[in-house]
Amino acid sequence: YEEINYSANMWIGRLAYNYRPAEKCFLLWGHTHLLGTGWRRLVNTNLRHLKDFAMGFCRVSGYDYAIPTLRANFDKMMRFKPRAIICYSATGLAFMRANNDRKLEAHRLGLSTVICTAGPLSASERAELADFFNAPVCMEYGAAETGAMAYVNPLNGNYEVFWDDYI
């Protein structure tokens, strides 16, 4: 039951930004420490790649802030041509700022949204991301630890909490 609610809440928030489940998504993400060690890590890494492929995801490290890596990841994103980006808030800012000279390329993607989580962004930071990608910025709260607890409403900019699931 909880898993169904988590997924439903996540898609309620994302659909408000016109990102649909079947669309390609570029993830600046992490959690590779959860893949284990030794042969289990190899198996789990390959399974992660297969699952990402099946779901239409391209996942790159959300923890490597080296400028050459962030620029190489931008190239991967452009080749992949996603409809949405999901990232840690700080990673999204670092990614954008490392590639600030490539704003017109980012505009050509025609993204439906940039979904940021794991930390708040100021209004000016959200505006900076939205301007760079020419797409609305969706703030997601609680996705990694608890399932989606809240999303910023695209009409008023306020968080809307899924109170029925999180009292």
PDB file of N, CA, C and O in Angstrom, residues 4 14 19 21 23 26 32 38 42-43 55 62 65 68 77 80 97-98 102-103 105 119 123 149 166:
ATOM      1  N   ILE A   4       2.543   2.004  -3.347  1.00  0.00           N
ATOM      2  CA  ILE A   4       1.593   2.545  -4.331  1.00  0.00           C
ATOM      3  C   ILE A   4       1.366   4.035  -4.069  1.00  0.00           C
ATOM      4  O   ILE A   4       1.375   4.843  -4.995  1.00  0.00           O
ATOM      5  N   ARG A  14       4.807  15.321 -10.471  1.00  0.00           N
ATOM      6  CA  ARG A  14       5.536  15.464 -11.736  1.00  0.00           C
ATOM      7  C   ARG A  14       4.612  15.762 -12.912  1.00  0.00           C
ATOM      8  O   ARG A  14       4.984  16.506 -13.825  1.00  0.00           O
ATOM      9  N   TYR A  19       5.603  16.321 -17.048  1.00  0.00           N
ATOM     10  CA  TYR A  19       6.548  15.214 -17.237  1.00  0.00           C
ATOM     11  C   TYR A  19       5.777  13.918 -17.059  1.00  0.00           C
ATOM     12  O   TYR A  19       5.158  13.686 -16.023  1.00  0.00           O
ATOM     13  N   PRO A  21       5.378   9.561 -17.321  1.00  0.00           N
ATOM     14  CA  PRO A  21       6.194   8.386 -16.997  1.00  0.00           C
ATOM     15  C   PRO A  21       6.985   7.794 -18.160  1.00  0.00           C
ATOM     16  O   PRO A  21       8.081   7.300 -17.958  1.00  0.00           O
ATOM     17  N   GLU A  23       8.403   9.275 -20.659  1.00  0.00           N
ATOM     18  CA  GLU A  23       9.355  10.190 -21.301  1.00  0.00           C
ATOM     19  C   GLU A  23      10.769  10.003 -20.749  1.00  0.00           C
ATOM     20  O   GLU A  23      10.961   9.639 -19.589  1.00  0.00           O
ATOM     21  N   PHE A  26      16.930  12.581 -17.695  1.00  0.00           N
ATOM     22  CA  PHE A  26      18.360  12.629 -17.372  1.00  0.00           C
ATOM     23  C   PHE A  26      18.485  12.857 -15.874  1.00  0.00           C
ATOM     24  O   PHE A  26      17.893  13.803 -15.341  1.00  0.00           O
ATOM     25  N   THR A  32      25.272   5.369  -5.254  1.00  0.00           N
ATOM     26  CA  THR A  32      26.022   4.186  -5.703  1.00  0.00           C
ATOM     27  C   THR A  32      26.537   3.381  -4.519  1.00  0.00           C
ATOM     28  O   THR A  32      26.831   2.200  -4.675  1.00  0.00           O
ATOM     29  N   GLY A  38      32.267  -5.744  -4.210  1.00  0.00           N
ATOM     30  CA  GLY A  38      32.665  -6.997  -4.861  1.00  0.00           C
ATOM     31  C   GLY A  38      31.762  -7.381  -6.018  1.00  0.00           C
ATOM     32  O   GLY A  38      31.286  -6.522  -6.775  1.00  0.00           O
ATOM     33  N   LEU A  42      29.019  -5.406  -8.926  1.00  0.00           N
ATOM     34  CA  LEU A  42      29.016  -5.586 -10.386  1.00  0.00           C
ATOM     35  C   LEU A  42      27.626  -5.986 -10.875  1.00  0.00           C
ATOM     36  O   LEU A  42      27.104  -5.415 -11.830  1.00  0.00           O
ATOM     37  N   VAL A  43      27.012  -6.957 -10.203  1.00  0.00           N
ATOM     38  CA  VAL A  43      25.663  -7.409 -10.574  1.00  0.00           C
ATOM     39  C   VAL A  43      24.656  -6.272 -10.409  1.00  0.00           C
ATOM     40  O   VAL A  43      23.863  -5.984 -11.308  1.00  0.00           O
ATOM     41  N   MET A  55      13.443   2.172 -18.178  1.00  0.00           N
ATOM     42  CA  MET A  55      12.608   3.299 -17.760  1.00  0.00           C
ATOM     43  C   MET A  55      12.877   4.571 -18.560  1.00  0.00           C
ATOM     44  O   MET A  55      12.211   5.588 -18.350  1.00  0.00           O
ATOM     45  N   GLY A  62      25.740  12.432  -9.357  1.00  0.00           N
ATOM     46  CA  GLY A  62      25.333  13.720  -8.816  1.00  0.00           C
ATOM     47  C   GLY A  62      26.307  14.234  -7.772  1.00  0.00           C
ATOM     48  O   GLY A  62      26.047  15.257  -7.144  1.00  0.00           O
ATOM     49  N   TYR A  65      31.565  17.123  -8.832  1.00  0.00           N
ATOM     50  CA  TYR A  65      31.412  18.516  -9.228  1.00  0.00           C
ATOM     51  C   TYR A  65      32.616  19.052  -9.997  1.00  0.00           C
ATOM     52  O   TYR A  65      32.731  20.260 -10.192  1.00  0.00           O
ATOM     53  N   PRO A  68      35.372  19.459 -15.606  1.00  0.00           N
ATOM     54  CA  PRO A  68      35.401  18.594 -16.796  1.00  0.00           C
ATOM     55  C   PRO A  68      34.304  17.517 -16.775  1.00  0.00           C
ATOM     56  O   PRO A  68      33.713  17.216 -17.814  1.00  0.00           O
ATOM     57  N   MET A  77      23.975  14.488 -21.783  1.00  0.00           N
ATOM     58  CA  MET A  77      22.580  14.920 -21.749  1.00  0.00           C
ATOM     59  C   MET A  77      22.107  15.330 -23.146  1.00  0.00           C
ATOM     60  O   MET A  77      21.007  14.964 -23.572  1.00  0.00           O
ATOM     61  N   PHE A  80      21.525  12.339 -25.279  1.00  0.00           N
ATOM     62  CA  PHE A  80      20.384  11.559 -24.793  1.00  0.00           C
ATOM     63  C   PHE A  80      19.046  12.214 -25.131  1.00  0.00           C
ATOM     64  O   PHE A  80      18.046  11.533 -25.338  1.00  0.00           O
ATOM     65  N   ARG A  97      25.915  25.997 -13.862  1.00  0.00           N
ATOM     66  CA  ARG A  97      26.951  27.027 -13.817  1.00  0.00           C
ATOM     67  C   ARG A  97      28.227  26.592 -14.532  1.00  0.00           C
ATOM     68  O   ARG A  97      28.910  27.428 -15.131  1.00  0.00           O
ATOM     69  N   ALA A  98      28.537  25.304 -14.515  1.00  0.00           N
ATOM     70  CA  ALA A  98      29.715  24.804 -15.232  1.00  0.00           C
ATOM     71  C   ALA A  98      29.509  24.849 -16.740  1.00  0.00           C
ATOM     72  O   ALA A  98      30.469  24.823 -17.510  1.00  0.00           O
ATOM     73  N   ARG A 102      26.571  27.349 -22.514  1.00  0.00           N
ATOM     74  CA  ARG A 102      25.851  26.440 -23.413  1.00  0.00           C
ATOM     75  C   ARG A 102      24.331  26.553 -23.250  1.00  0.00           C
ATOM     76  O   ARG A 102      23.579  25.636 -23.574  1.00  0.00           O
ATOM     77  N   LYS A 103      23.892  27.688 -22.793  1.00  0.00           N
ATOM     78  CA  LYS A 103      22.474  27.921 -22.517  1.00  0.00           C
ATOM     79  C   LYS A 103      21.593  27.682 -23.746  1.00  0.00           C
ATOM     80  O   LYS A 103      20.523  27.073 -23.643  1.00  0.00           O
ATOM     81  N   GLU A 105      22.088  25.704 -26.244  1.00  0.00           N
ATOM     82  CA  GLU A 105      21.985  24.253 -26.468  1.00  0.00           C
ATOM     83  C   GLU A 105      20.949  23.659 -25.515  1.00  0.00           C
ATOM     84  O   GLU A 105      20.134  22.818 -25.916  1.00  0.00           O
ATOM     85  N   GLY A 119      17.248  19.465  -1.004  1.00  0.00           N
ATOM     86  CA  GLY A 119      17.728  20.771  -0.573  1.00  0.00           C
ATOM     87  C   GLY A 119      16.933  21.876  -1.220  1.00  0.00           C
ATOM     88  O   GLY A 119      16.535  21.766  -2.377  1.00  0.00           O
ATOM     89  N   ALA A 123      14.383  31.595  -4.566  1.00  0.00           N
ATOM     90  CA  ALA A 123      13.627  31.991  -5.750  1.00  0.00           C
ATOM     91  C   ALA A 123      14.563  32.402  -6.876  1.00  0.00           C
ATOM     92  O   ALA A 123      14.316  32.072  -8.051  1.00  0.00           O
ATOM     93  N   MET A 149       6.824  13.598  -0.544  1.00  0.00           N
ATOM     94  CA  MET A 149       5.976  14.190   0.500  1.00  0.00           C
ATOM     95  C   MET A 149       5.301  15.468   0.040  1.00  0.00           C
ATOM     96  O   MET A 149       4.215  15.797   0.503  1.00  0.00           O
ATOM     97  N   TYR A 166       1.150  11.725   5.080  1.00  0.00           N
ATOM     98  CA  TYR A 166       2.178  12.248   5.986  1.00  0.00           C
ATOM     99  C   TYR A 166       1.543  13.179   7.005  1.00  0.00           C
ATOM    100  O   TYR A 166       1.412  14.368   6.776  1.00  0.00           O
TER     101      TYR A 166
END
